[in-house]
Every structure is written in structure tokens, then in C-alpha cells.
Amino acid sequence: MKHPAWQSAHDVMEILEQHGHEAVIVGGAVRDYLLDKPANDVDVATSAMPLEVKALFEKTVDVGIAHGTILVLDFEEPIEVTTFRTEGTYTDRRRPDEVTFVRSLAEDLKRRDFTINAMALRRSGELVDLYHGQEDLQQQIIRAVGEPYARFSEDALRIIRGVRFVAQLGFTLEQETLIAMQKTSHYLGEIAIERVKAEWDKIFVSRAPEKAMYYMQEYSLGEAIPGAFEAYTKWQNYAAKDAKWGWTYWFILTNDLTLLQQYRCSNDEKSFVKQAKACYDILLQHQPTKFELFQYDLKYWKCAYELLALQNVTKVISYPELVKEKQDLPIQHVQEIAVTGKHLMTWTNQKGGPWLREVLDEIVKRVVNGQLENNEQTIKEWLQNEWFV
């Protein structure tokens, strides 16, 4: 069943057509439709100028009007509507210096990156395929639109986008396209690292990330960007729904924590990688202690287990056993401790200071290890009888 965005897109197209404008669905939605894959992000391209689009709908947002994109909110799903356009030179190898709005669908399609993304679908169901994208889909090939060297010279990010499509679809790169990628790969060093990272995030949750790593290493496509790719065979059978697993595994394989900094990963991503790697190292060395199980959430242990399995490392404890041991701990979080720093200061008649954290940490350890019952009176007696003896 199609996502509701398809019906909303058709509603938008119908209104545009009623007013004499050409309107088509373009890009990834068409590709995924032909592959019989879910396509939720459905974009419309039109011969109508941006102000003409705005005049036809009641609720619009100028999300990228300078580049011809208007967000239409009149229907169940928001739909991006972009005017057909051509693009000028790419001085910064990132964005065109200028765009020119046109009335021709053919002119719009010729500026796109790969043939499988350069198809359009009319409301009638007619497919507009000027570059044999459907044939390339059937042959499972990623091929640049038009002259490959020009496509990658314009926007070098298309190099890693092509590799990403290889990973997502399991396709291969067409020979001339691959050669052009090699000749222009040095331009990747001029691309904003955040844009490159966004592609890696998608590669890490794709069906075949090892294919991406293979092309980056064997054809020297990654020499201008951070990271080592020679361990691409170790990405076979890797699969994850969270890109943070990919960043963790890449760090494990390269032992290069600067990757996270170089790619400007978020603090949340850095924290995940650090904790998952700590679990990974524990499992490599010994069965986790109760306190080690307590320190790290299951999501980190799960990631560590899966990444160890990829390298055929024998675990000292199975994951179900680890889960049970963790769930059987007296507490799961520090917040569950029956006392606070205020209790300790009242009982001891002392002001706060480093001692407070030291005592609280000791209480947590003893509770987790089953050496101290987690109730206020028992902890008070322990404090008075043992800690301040």
C-alpha cells in the first residue's frame, strides 16, 4: 500500500495541471516505486514558477524558494514542490552559483546525478525516462547522467552518494562512472564534512556497507576524507538500524577515535561510541562484573555483542544470560538508591564536598554487588558503623 504522501502528491499535481502546468513526481520516490520499495518522501517537480505555485495553494512555506522549492501543506501530507530548473557552475563544488527556472522537464532531468534518480512519473502513471534509468535499475547499475566527469566535478558529494546507493541497493558502479569518480575524488576534500557524514550515516544503516567500503578502498575514492577503509571485508554481514553502531564499529576497526571529531559527530554519538566500545573491551577480556553490567545500558551491550559476533569472537557469556544478570541486579539506575546527599549531610552533620560523591559511589557499588540492602535505615547504619569508624 502506498504511503499517504503519494495521494497528497497526486492532489497537488492535479491542481497544477488544472491550471495549465506540467507536474511530475521525481527522484527517489520514482526509483523506489519501480523497485517495489516503500517510498514515503514524495517530491513534485513542476513547470510552474515558485510564485505561481504559491498562488494556487492556501498553505505554503518557502522552504527553499531561492532554489524553487515550496512546501505545500493543503493536504494530508506536506509535499515539496520544486520548479524545473537548470544549474550554473559549482564554484565551491557544493551548490550551484545560480539556478535558472525553466518550463522544460527534460532540462530539469539532465541536471540530476544518476540515471536511476533522473526519472519522472506523471499522474497518469506514464514514466518519463530519458536516460534509461529503468534499464539500469533492472541491470542493478549506478550510472551518472550525461557526462560523468562533469557531474562529479560539479558536486563531488555525488561520489559518495553513488557509493551510498551501491550500499543501499546492492548495485555496482558502471565503469565510466567509476573512472570519473576516481579522477574527481580529490574534490571530496572540498566538501563540508557534515555533508559527507550524512552520507556515512545512511551507509551504516544500508543493506551492504561492505560494498561502500570496498569501492572507497580498492578504487581510492576515500583518500581526501577521514577514515581508513582497508578492513572492508570485516563489514560483511554487518547490519544495523542505528548509524551509531557504524561509527562504533569503524572506530573499533581503525582504533581512531579522531574519526568522531573529524566528522563532527554529536556529543550523543560520541558518548554512545565510547560506552559501546567500553562494553566491547570488557567482553573481550572477561565476564562482566555486576557493577560493570550496572554501569552500561543494554543498548551498549547489544551493540558490543553484535560487533564481536562479526569478528567471530567467542563470548564468555551469551547475550540472553547477560540480559538476565543485568535485570536481576538490585537496582538499574543510580536514581533508585534510597538515600541522597541530603540524607548523608543530615546524618553526619557535615557540609557537602568531595566526600559526598565518594560515599554515594560506594553505596551504589555495595547495593549493586548485594553487599548492602537498599533501604534508608540499613544505609544509615552502615554509614555510622563502617564508613566513619
mmCIF file of C-alpha atoms in Angstrom:
data_model
loop_
_atom_site.group_PDB
_atom_site.id
_atom_site.type_symbol
_atom_site.label_atom_id
_atom_site.label_comp_id
_atom_site.label_asym_id
_atom_site.label_seq_id
_atom_site.Cartn_x
_atom_site.Cartn_y
_atom_site.Cartn_z
ATOM 1 C CA MET A 1 0.000 0.000 0.000
ATOM 2 C CA LYS A 2 1.347 3.425 -0.924
ATOM 3 C CA HIS A 3 2.192 5.961 1.731
ATOM 4 C CA PRO A 4 -0.399 8.789 2.107
ATOM 5 C CA ALA A 5 2.202 11.160 0.653
ATOM 6 C CA TRP A 6 1.504 9.655 -2.768
ATOM 7 C CA GLN A 7 -2.139 10.711 -2.646
ATOM 8 C CA SER A 8 -1.169 14.169 -1.410
ATOM 9 C CA ALA A 9 1.342 14.480 -4.244
ATOM 10 C CA HIS A 10 -1.337 13.479 -6.746
ATOM 11 C CA ASP A 11 -3.687 16.090 -5.278
ATOM 12 C CA VAL A 12 -1.002 18.758 -5.698
ATOM 13 C CA MET A 13 -0.267 17.633 -9.255
ATOM 14 C CA GLU A 14 -3.959 17.682 -10.178
ATOM 15 C CA ILE A 15 -4.332 21.326 -9.158
ATOM 16 C CA LEU A 16 -1.156 22.319 -11.004
ATOM 17 C CA GLU A 17 -2.343 20.532 -14.140
ATOM 18 C CA GLN A 18 -5.800 22.111 -13.918
ATOM 19 C CA HIS A 19 -4.071 25.481 -14.191
ATOM 20 C CA GLY A 20 -2.041 24.509 -17.251
ATOM 21 C CA HIS A 21 1.215 23.500 -15.589
ATOM 22 C CA GLU A 22 3.187 20.308 -16.041
ATOM 23 C CA ALA A 23 3.707 18.349 -12.807
ATOM 24 C CA VAL A 24 5.508 15.075 -12.102
ATOM 25 C CA ILE A 25 6.815 13.023 -9.187
ATOM 26 C CA VAL A 26 10.610 12.896 -9.340
ATOM 27 C CA GLY A 27 13.697 11.436 -7.731
ATOM 28 C CA GLY A 28 13.965 8.684 -5.167
ATOM 29 C CA ALA A 29 10.240 8.082 -4.897
ATOM 30 C CA VAL A 30 10.087 7.045 -8.562
ATOM 31 C CA ARG A 31 13.154 4.836 -8.179
ATOM 32 C CA ASP A 32 11.742 3.107 -5.100
ATOM 33 C CA TYR A 33 8.316 2.753 -6.711
ATOM 34 C CA LEU A 34 9.875 0.887 -9.635
ATOM 35 C CA LEU A 35 11.836 -1.285 -7.196
ATOM 36 C CA ASP A 36 8.596 -2.024 -5.325
ATOM 37 C CA LYS A 37 10.081 -0.489 -2.189
ATOM 38 C CA PRO A 38 8.275 1.826 0.265
ATOM 39 C CA ALA A 39 8.697 5.466 -0.705
ATOM 40 C CA ASN A 40 7.499 7.952 1.888
ATOM 41 C CA ASP A 41 9.347 11.052 0.698
ATOM 42 C CA VAL A 42 7.408 12.011 -2.433
ATOM 43 C CA ASP A 43 8.507 15.208 -4.196
ATOM 44 C CA VAL A 44 6.827 17.012 -7.071
ATOM 45 C CA ALA A 45 8.550 18.972 -9.835
ATOM 46 C CA THR A 46 6.614 21.408 -11.973
ATOM 47 C CA SER A 47 6.811 23.893 -14.828
ATOM 48 C CA ALA A 48 5.061 26.442 -12.602
ATOM 49 C CA MET A 49 7.238 29.221 -11.237
ATOM 50 C CA PRO A 50 7.548 29.439 -7.418
ATOM 51 C CA LEU A 51 5.142 32.379 -7.104
ATOM 52 C CA GLU A 52 2.674 30.610 -9.381
ATOM 53 C CA VAL A 53 2.799 27.592 -7.052
ATOM 54 C CA LYS A 54 2.195 29.774 -4.013
ATOM 55 C CA ALA A 55 -0.807 31.395 -5.670
ATOM 56 C CA LEU A 56 -2.524 28.036 -6.217
ATOM 57 C CA PHE A 57 -2.450 26.745 -2.645
ATOM 58 C CA GLU A 58 -3.711 28.123 0.657
ATOM 59 C CA LYS A 59 -0.964 26.920 2.995
ATOM 60 C CA THR A 60 2.644 27.071 1.795
ATOM 61 C CA VAL A 61 6.087 27.519 3.323
ATOM 62 C CA ASP A 62 9.072 28.980 1.471
ATOM 63 C CA VAL A 63 11.484 26.207 2.494
ATOM 64 C CA GLY A 64 13.847 26.906 -0.411
ATOM 65 C CA ILE A 65 12.226 29.421 -2.676
ATOM 66 C CA ALA A 66 15.581 30.719 -3.954
ATOM 67 C CA HIS A 67 16.105 27.267 -5.473
ATOM 68 C CA GLY A 68 12.459 26.938 -6.485
ATOM 69 C CA THR A 69 11.122 24.811 -3.613
ATOM 70 C CA ILE A 70 7.786 25.473 -1.921
ATOM 71 C CA LEU A 71 6.290 23.238 0.775
ATOM 72 C CA VAL A 72 2.547 22.726 0.205
ATOM 73 C CA LEU A 73 0.523 21.932 3.329
ATOM 74 C CA ASP A 74 -3.003 21.834 1.889
ATOM 75 C CA PHE A 75 -3.373 18.055 2.014
ATOM 76 C CA GLU A 76 -2.831 15.145 4.407
ATOM 77 C CA GLU A 77 0.938 15.066 3.912
ATOM 78 C CA PRO A 78 3.283 18.016 3.273
ATOM 79 C CA ILE A 79 4.646 17.959 -0.272
ATOM 80 C CA GLU A 80 7.735 19.739 -1.585
ATOM 81 C CA VAL A 81 7.076 21.294 -4.979
ATOM 82 C CA THR A 82 10.116 22.446 -6.949
ATOM 83 C CA THR A 83 10.144 24.385 -10.198
ATOM 84 C CA PHE A 84 12.000 22.802 -13.124
ATOM 85 C CA ARG A 85 15.455 24.341 -13.211
ATOM 86 C CA THR A 86 18.912 24.290 -14.691
ATOM 87 C CA GLU A 87 22.044 24.963 -12.676
ATOM 88 C CA GLY A 88 25.112 27.113 -13.263
ATOM 89 C CA THR A 89 28.692 26.375 -12.289
ATOM 90 C CA TYR A 90 29.600 24.901 -8.895
ATOM 91 C CA THR A 91 32.490 27.094 -7.739
ATOM 92 C CA ASP A 92 32.507 25.564 -4.241
ATOM 93 C CA ARG A 93 31.731 22.016 -5.513
ATOM 94 C CA ARG A 94 28.757 22.108 -3.219
ATOM 95 C CA ARG A 95 25.961 24.310 -4.539
ATOM 96 C CA PRO A 96 25.372 25.841 -7.959
ATOM 97 C CA ASP A 97 26.347 29.502 -8.141
ATOM 98 C CA GLU A 98 22.954 30.160 -9.667
ATOM 99 C CA VAL A 99 19.827 28.333 -10.749
ATOM 100 C CA THR A 100 17.589 29.211 -13.670
ATOM 101 C CA PHE A 101 13.926 28.272 -13.586
ATOM 102 C CA VAL A 102 12.702 26.652 -16.787
ATOM 103 C CA ARG A 103 9.485 25.236 -18.155
ATOM 104 C CA SER A 104 11.114 22.088 -19.561
ATOM 105 C CA LEU A 105 11.089 18.771 -17.716
ATOM 106 C CA ALA A 106 13.858 17.482 -19.994
ATOM 107 C CA GLU A 107 16.133 20.358 -18.947
ATOM 108 C CA ASP A 108 15.417 19.610 -15.295
ATOM 109 C CA LEU A 109 16.166 15.896 -15.552
ATOM 110 C CA LYS A 110 19.518 16.384 -17.285
ATOM 111 C CA ARG A 111 20.991 18.145 -14.204
ATOM 112 C CA ARG A 112 20.386 15.159 -11.904
ATOM 113 C CA ASP A 113 23.108 12.868 -10.578
ATOM 114 C CA PHE A 114 22.335 9.268 -11.578
ATOM 115 C CA THR A 115 20.041 7.742 -14.159
ATOM 116 C CA ILE A 116 18.051 5.871 -11.519
ATOM 117 C CA ASN A 117 17.252 9.249 -9.921
ATOM 118 C CA ALA A 118 16.509 11.035 -13.198
ATOM 119 C CA MET A 119 13.116 9.537 -13.901
ATOM 120 C CA ALA A 120 9.731 11.222 -13.512
ATOM 121 C CA LEU A 121 6.249 9.828 -13.044
ATOM 122 C CA ARG A 122 3.130 11.577 -14.318
ATOM 123 C CA ARG A 123 -0.192 11.411 -12.517
ATOM 124 C CA SER A 124 -1.438 9.167 -15.324
ATOM 125 C CA GLY A 125 1.232 6.609 -14.463
ATOM 126 C CA GLU A 126 3.368 7.412 -17.514
ATOM 127 C CA LEU A 127 7.086 7.109 -16.809
ATOM 128 C CA VAL A 128 9.415 9.746 -18.249
ATOM 129 C CA ASP A 129 12.816 8.042 -18.573
ATOM 130 C CA LEU A 130 15.179 9.977 -20.852
ATOM 131 C CA TYR A 131 18.382 8.345 -19.572
ATOM 132 C CA HIS A 132 17.361 4.673 -19.397
ATOM 133 C CA GLY A 133 17.165 4.661 -15.613
ATOM 134 C CA GLN A 134 14.661 1.819 -15.584
ATOM 135 C CA GLU A 135 17.061 -0.329 -17.592
ATOM 136 C CA ASP A 136 19.866 0.480 -15.154
ATOM 137 C CA LEU A 137 17.593 -0.482 -12.285
ATOM 138 C CA GLN A 138 16.964 -3.833 -13.918
ATOM 139 C CA GLN A 139 20.690 -4.342 -14.513
ATOM 140 C CA GLN A 140 21.469 -3.083 -10.991
ATOM 141 C CA ILE A 141 23.878 -0.393 -12.174
ATOM 142 C CA ILE A 142 24.645 3.066 -10.814
ATOM 143 C CA ARG A 143 25.358 5.285 -13.846
ATOM 144 C CA ALA A 144 25.861 9.061 -13.952
ATOM 145 C CA VAL A 145 23.517 11.185 -16.029
ATOM 146 C CA GLY A 146 25.224 12.567 -19.134
ATOM 147 C CA GLU A 147 28.986 13.113 -18.942
ATOM 148 C CA PRO A 148 30.198 11.557 -15.663
ATOM 149 C CA TYR A 149 33.256 13.762 -15.142
ATOM 150 C CA ALA A 150 31.080 16.872 -15.356
ATOM 151 C CA ARG A 151 28.578 15.506 -12.813
ATOM 152 C CA PHE A 152 31.241 14.824 -10.182
ATOM 153 C CA SER A 153 33.212 17.975 -10.905
ATOM 154 C CA GLU A 154 30.050 19.987 -10.275
ATOM 155 C CA ASP A 155 29.268 18.410 -6.927
ATOM 156 C CA ALA A 156 31.856 15.991 -5.576
ATOM 157 C CA LEU A 157 29.441 14.764 -2.911
ATOM 158 C CA ARG A 158 27.854 12.786 -5.732
ATOM 159 C CA ILE A 159 30.856 10.450 -5.467
ATOM 160 C CA ILE A 160 29.961 9.283 -2.009
ATOM 161 C CA ARG A 161 26.256 9.455 -2.863
ATOM 162 C CA GLY A 162 26.951 6.955 -5.639
ATOM 163 C CA VAL A 163 28.774 4.711 -3.192
ATOM 164 C CA ARG A 164 25.865 5.083 -0.799
ATOM 165 C CA PHE A 165 23.393 3.915 -3.451
ATOM 166 C CA VAL A 166 25.636 0.918 -4.054
ATOM 167 C CA ALA A 167 25.401 0.100 -0.348
ATOM 168 C CA GLN A 168 21.674 0.721 -0.082
ATOM 169 C CA LEU A 169 20.641 -1.136 -3.221
ATOM 170 C CA GLY A 170 23.435 -3.702 -3.547
ATOM 171 C CA PHE A 171 24.177 -2.410 -7.079
ATOM 172 C CA THR A 172 27.524 -1.887 -8.827
ATOM 173 C CA LEU A 173 29.060 1.237 -10.323
ATOM 174 C CA GLU A 174 29.072 1.489 -14.118
ATOM 175 C CA GLN A 175 32.649 1.568 -15.455
ATOM 176 C CA GLU A 176 32.737 5.088 -16.927
ATOM 177 C CA THR A 177 31.025 6.431 -13.836
ATOM 178 C CA LEU A 178 33.608 4.745 -11.615
ATOM 179 C CA ILE A 179 36.509 6.107 -13.649
ATOM 180 C CA ALA A 180 35.112 9.620 -13.398
ATOM 181 C CA MET A 181 34.714 9.163 -9.637
ATOM 182 C CA GLN A 182 38.386 8.202 -9.378
ATOM 183 C CA LYS A 183 39.505 11.205 -11.402
ATOM 184 C CA THR A 184 37.480 13.640 -9.297
ATOM 185 C CA SER A 185 37.751 12.004 -5.852
ATOM 186 C CA HIS A 186 40.238 14.643 -4.656
ATOM 187 C CA TYR A 187 37.397 17.167 -4.814
ATOM 188 C CA LEU A 188 35.739 15.389 -1.880
ATOM 189 C CA GLY A 189 38.217 17.182 0.351
ATOM 190 C CA GLU A 190 36.483 20.450 -0.551
ATOM 191 C CA ILE A 191 33.054 19.276 0.584
ATOM 192 C CA ALA A 192 31.699 20.283 4.000
ATOM 193 C CA ILE A 193 32.407 17.350 6.300
ATOM 194 C CA GLU A 194 28.852 17.460 7.677
ATOM 195 C CA ARG A 195 27.512 16.574 4.229
ATOM 196 C CA VAL A 196 29.936 13.657 3.951
ATOM 197 C CA LYS A 197 28.982 12.447 7.441
ATOM 198 C CA ALA A 198 25.301 12.464 6.490
ATOM 199 C CA GLU A 199 26.112 10.018 3.689
ATOM 200 C CA TRP A 200 28.033 7.738 6.073
ATOM 201 C CA ASP A 201 25.068 7.757 8.440
ATOM 202 C CA LYS A 202 22.954 6.348 5.613
ATOM 203 C CA ILE A 203 25.628 3.864 4.532
ATOM 204 C CA PHE A 204 25.879 2.473 8.069
ATOM 205 C CA VAL A 205 22.197 1.506 8.046
ATOM 206 C CA SER A 206 22.181 0.207 4.468
ATOM 207 C CA ARG A 207 21.982 -3.381 3.283
ATOM 208 C CA ALA A 208 25.591 -3.690 2.054
ATOM 209 C CA PRO A 209 28.005 -1.227 3.721
ATOM 210 C CA GLU A 210 30.909 -3.523 2.843
ATOM 211 C CA LYS A 211 30.390 -2.614 -0.826
ATOM 212 C CA ALA A 212 30.776 1.056 0.005
ATOM 213 C CA MET A 213 33.975 0.373 1.942
ATOM 214 C CA TYR A 214 35.234 -1.808 -0.918
ATOM 215 C CA TYR A 215 34.881 0.950 -3.501
ATOM 216 C CA MET A 216 36.390 3.545 -1.181
ATOM 217 C CA GLN A 217 39.470 1.357 -0.637
ATOM 218 C CA GLU A 218 40.037 -0.514 -3.896
ATOM 219 C CA TYR A 219 39.424 2.476 -6.153
ATOM 220 C CA SER A 220 40.970 5.088 -3.831
ATOM 221 C CA LEU A 221 37.759 7.092 -3.629
ATOM 222 C CA GLY A 222 38.277 7.982 0.019
ATOM 223 C CA GLU A 223 41.783 9.413 0.053
ATOM 224 C CA ALA A 224 40.586 13.007 0.522
ATOM 225 C CA ILE A 225 38.302 12.309 3.501
ATOM 226 C CA PRO A 226 38.949 10.973 7.021
ATOM 227 C CA GLY A 227 38.945 7.265 7.740
ATOM 228 C CA ALA A 228 40.623 4.025 6.740
ATOM 229 C CA PHE A 229 38.825 1.531 4.523
ATOM 230 C CA GLU A 230 41.173 -1.428 4.122
ATOM 231 C CA ALA A 231 39.195 -3.609 6.543
ATOM 232 C CA TYR A 232 36.172 -3.649 4.210
ATOM 233 C CA THR A 233 35.864 -7.452 4.340
ATOM 234 C CA LYS A 234 35.047 -7.171 8.046
ATOM 235 C CA TRP A 235 31.898 -5.224 7.181
ATOM 236 C CA GLN A 236 30.355 -8.307 5.572
ATOM 237 C CA ASN A 237 27.209 -9.399 7.397
ATOM 238 C CA TYR A 238 27.170 -6.121 9.329
ATOM 239 C CA ALA A 239 23.621 -4.831 9.689
ATOM 240 C CA ALA A 240 22.177 -2.154 11.957
ATOM 241 C CA LYS A 241 19.259 0.247 12.177
ATOM 242 C CA ASP A 242 21.262 2.858 14.064
ATOM 243 C CA ALA A 243 24.162 4.721 12.463
ATOM 244 C CA LYS A 244 25.854 4.977 15.871
ATOM 245 C CA TRP A 245 26.645 1.253 15.575
ATOM 246 C CA GLY A 246 28.509 2.012 12.367
ATOM 247 C CA TRP A 247 30.566 4.763 13.954
ATOM 248 C CA THR A 248 31.369 2.399 16.844
ATOM 249 C CA TYR A 249 32.462 -0.386 14.517
ATOM 250 C CA TRP A 250 34.540 1.928 12.344
ATOM 251 C CA PHE A 251 36.306 3.153 15.473
ATOM 252 C CA ILE A 252 36.911 -0.426 16.637
ATOM 253 C CA LEU A 253 38.344 -1.445 13.266
ATOM 254 C CA THR A 254 40.583 1.603 12.890
ATOM 255 C CA ASN A 255 41.285 2.381 16.561
ATOM 256 C CA ASP A 256 40.983 6.010 15.501
ATOM 257 C CA LEU A 257 38.833 7.994 17.891
ATOM 258 C CA THR A 258 39.674 11.195 15.996
ATOM 259 C CA LEU A 259 37.198 9.994 13.351
ATOM 260 C CA LEU A 260 34.338 11.171 15.532
ATOM 261 C CA GLN A 261 35.888 14.585 15.897
ATOM 262 C CA GLN A 262 36.863 14.890 12.251
ATOM 263 C CA TYR A 263 33.333 14.048 11.129
ATOM 264 C CA ARG A 264 31.901 16.360 13.787
ATOM 265 C CA CYS A 265 29.777 13.699 15.390
ATOM 266 C CA SER A 266 27.361 14.922 18.023
ATOM 267 C CA ASN A 267 28.034 14.575 21.746
ATOM 268 C CA ASP A 268 25.339 11.903 21.859
ATOM 269 C CA GLU A 269 27.091 9.914 19.124
ATOM 270 C CA LYS A 270 30.474 10.267 20.815
ATOM 271 C CA SER A 271 29.003 9.125 24.133
ATOM 272 C CA PHE A 272 27.381 6.095 22.515
ATOM 273 C CA VAL A 273 30.597 5.052 20.783
ATOM 274 C CA LYS A 274 32.634 5.467 23.961
ATOM 275 C CA GLN A 275 30.260 3.366 26.068
ATOM 276 C CA ALA A 276 29.674 0.669 23.453
ATOM 277 C CA LYS A 277 33.449 0.379 22.972
ATOM 278 C CA ALA A 278 33.879 0.022 26.764
ATOM 279 C CA CYS A 279 31.399 -2.884 26.752
ATOM 280 C CA TYR A 280 33.187 -4.388 23.764
ATOM 281 C CA ASP A 281 36.534 -4.277 25.591
ATOM 282 C CA ILE A 282 35.038 -5.811 28.751
ATOM 283 C CA LEU A 283 33.567 -8.717 26.791
ATOM 284 C CA LEU A 284 36.918 -9.286 25.099
ATOM 285 C CA GLN A 285 38.628 -9.656 28.463
ATOM 286 C CA HIS A 286 36.239 -11.287 30.942
ATOM 287 C CA GLN A 287 32.679 -11.908 32.001
ATOM 288 C CA PRO A 288 31.180 -8.576 33.084
ATOM 289 C CA THR A 289 31.002 -7.966 36.818
ATOM 290 C CA LYS A 290 27.749 -6.912 38.406
ATOM 291 C CA PHE A 291 28.952 -3.347 38.658
ATOM 292 C CA GLU A 292 30.062 -3.311 35.009
ATOM 293 C CA LEU A 293 26.620 -4.572 33.995
ATOM 294 C CA PHE A 294 25.089 -1.796 36.056
ATOM 295 C CA GLN A 295 27.258 0.922 34.524
ATOM 296 C CA TYR A 296 26.114 0.446 30.921
ATOM 297 C CA ASP A 297 22.623 0.266 29.424
ATOM 298 C CA LEU A 298 21.609 -2.787 27.423
ATOM 299 C CA LYS A 299 21.789 -0.846 24.151
ATOM 300 C CA TYR A 300 25.571 -0.612 24.569
ATOM 301 C CA TRP A 301 25.949 -4.286 25.465
ATOM 302 C CA LYS A 302 23.773 -5.278 22.495
ATOM 303 C CA CYS A 303 25.912 -3.229 20.113
ATOM 304 C CA ALA A 304 29.109 -4.717 21.566
ATOM 305 C CA TYR A 305 27.784 -8.287 21.219
ATOM 306 C CA GLU A 306 26.810 -7.832 17.593
ATOM 307 C CA LEU A 307 30.143 -6.265 16.672
ATOM 308 C CA LEU A 308 32.055 -9.047 18.420
ATOM 309 C CA ALA A 309 29.996 -11.609 16.509
ATOM 310 C CA LEU A 310 31.090 -10.040 13.212
ATOM 311 C CA GLN A 311 34.669 -10.885 14.126
ATOM 312 C CA ASN A 312 33.821 -14.408 15.291
ATOM 313 C CA VAL A 313 34.956 -13.677 18.846
ATOM 314 C CA THR A 314 33.829 -16.279 21.375
ATOM 315 C CA LYS A 315 31.886 -14.595 24.173
ATOM 316 C CA VAL A 316 32.298 -15.658 27.782
ATOM 317 C CA ILE A 317 28.573 -15.192 28.378
ATOM 318 C CA SER A 318 25.631 -15.298 25.997
ATOM 319 C CA TYR A 319 23.599 -12.169 25.434
ATOM 320 C CA PRO A 320 20.384 -13.630 26.960
ATOM 321 C CA GLU A 321 22.378 -14.617 30.042
ATOM 322 C CA LEU A 322 23.839 -11.120 30.263
ATOM 323 C CA VAL A 323 20.383 -9.566 29.969
ATOM 324 C CA LYS A 324 19.060 -11.778 32.765
ATOM 325 C CA GLU A 325 22.011 -10.992 35.044
ATOM 326 C CA LYS A 326 21.554 -7.282 34.455
ATOM 327 C CA GLN A 327 17.814 -7.432 35.052
ATOM 328 C CA ASP A 328 18.414 -9.341 38.294
ATOM 329 C CA LEU A 329 20.551 -6.556 39.756
ATOM 330 C CA PRO A 330 19.070 -4.917 42.883
ATOM 331 C CA ILE A 331 18.870 -1.563 41.069
ATOM 332 C CA GLN A 332 19.105 -0.461 37.444
ATOM 333 C CA HIS A 333 19.808 3.248 37.924
ATOM 334 C CA VAL A 334 21.581 5.470 40.437
ATOM 335 C CA GLN A 335 18.314 7.320 40.993
ATOM 336 C CA GLU A 336 16.889 4.185 42.617
ATOM 337 C CA ILE A 337 19.223 4.460 45.608
ATOM 338 C CA ALA A 338 17.113 5.035 48.732
ATOM 339 C CA VAL A 339 19.182 7.961 50.013
ATOM 340 C CA THR A 340 20.544 11.236 48.665
ATOM 341 C CA GLY A 341 23.387 13.552 49.515
ATOM 342 C CA LYS A 342 20.977 15.492 51.731
ATOM 343 C CA HIS A 343 20.456 12.393 53.882
ATOM 344 C CA LEU A 344 24.185 11.927 54.292
ATOM 345 C CA MET A 345 24.824 15.547 55.278
ATOM 346 C CA THR A 346 21.990 15.432 57.836
ATOM 347 C CA TRP A 347 23.190 12.185 59.375
ATOM 348 C CA THR A 348 26.813 13.279 59.592
ATOM 349 C CA ASN A 349 26.248 16.972 60.265
ATOM 350 C CA GLN A 350 28.789 17.764 57.543
ATOM 351 C CA LYS A 351 28.714 20.147 54.634
ATOM 352 C CA GLY A 352 28.863 18.965 51.068
ATOM 353 C CA GLY A 353 32.180 18.288 49.404
ATOM 354 C CA PRO A 354 34.164 15.596 47.533
ATOM 355 C CA TRP A 355 33.465 13.154 50.339
ATOM 356 C CA LEU A 356 29.783 13.154 49.426
ATOM 357 C CA ARG A 357 30.345 11.787 45.926
ATOM 358 C CA GLU A 358 32.808 9.240 47.285
ATOM 359 C CA VAL A 359 30.299 7.923 49.821
ATOM 360 C CA LEU A 360 27.406 7.835 47.357
ATOM 361 C CA ASP A 361 29.542 5.930 44.828
ATOM 362 C CA GLU A 362 30.458 3.400 47.496
ATOM 363 C CA ILE A 363 26.817 2.948 48.464
ATOM 364 C CA VAL A 364 25.848 2.325 44.864
ATOM 365 C CA LYS A 365 28.621 -0.261 44.412
ATOM 366 C CA ARG A 366 27.679 -2.093 47.587
ATOM 367 C CA VAL A 367 23.983 -2.137 46.705
ATOM 368 C CA VAL A 368 24.671 -3.373 43.185
ATOM 369 C CA ASN A 369 27.012 -6.095 44.456
ATOM 370 C CA GLY A 370 24.442 -7.253 47.033
ATOM 371 C CA GLN A 371 26.610 -6.151 49.972
ATOM 372 C CA LEU A 372 24.184 -3.526 51.231
ATOM 373 C CA GLU A 373 20.404 -3.557 51.314
ATOM 374 C CA ASN A 374 18.855 -0.619 49.505
ATOM 375 C CA ASN A 375 16.798 0.962 52.253
ATOM 376 C CA GLU A 376 17.294 4.146 54.193
ATOM 377 C CA GLN A 377 17.765 2.652 57.662
ATOM 378 C CA THR A 378 20.250 -0.009 56.568
ATOM 379 C CA ILE A 379 22.328 2.525 54.659
ATOM 380 C CA LYS A 380 22.281 4.898 57.674
ATOM 381 C CA GLU A 381 23.532 2.152 59.980
ATOM 382 C CA TRP A 382 26.268 1.174 57.522
ATOM 383 C CA LEU A 383 27.354 4.779 57.255
ATOM 384 C CA GLN A 384 27.545 5.262 61.022
ATOM 385 C CA ASN A 385 29.067 1.889 61.847
ATOM 386 C CA GLU A 386 31.502 1.332 58.987
ATOM 387 C CA TRP A 387 32.261 4.410 56.972
ATOM 388 C CA PHE A 388 33.004 6.802 59.820
ATOM 389 C CA VAL A 389 34.557 4.313 62.208
#
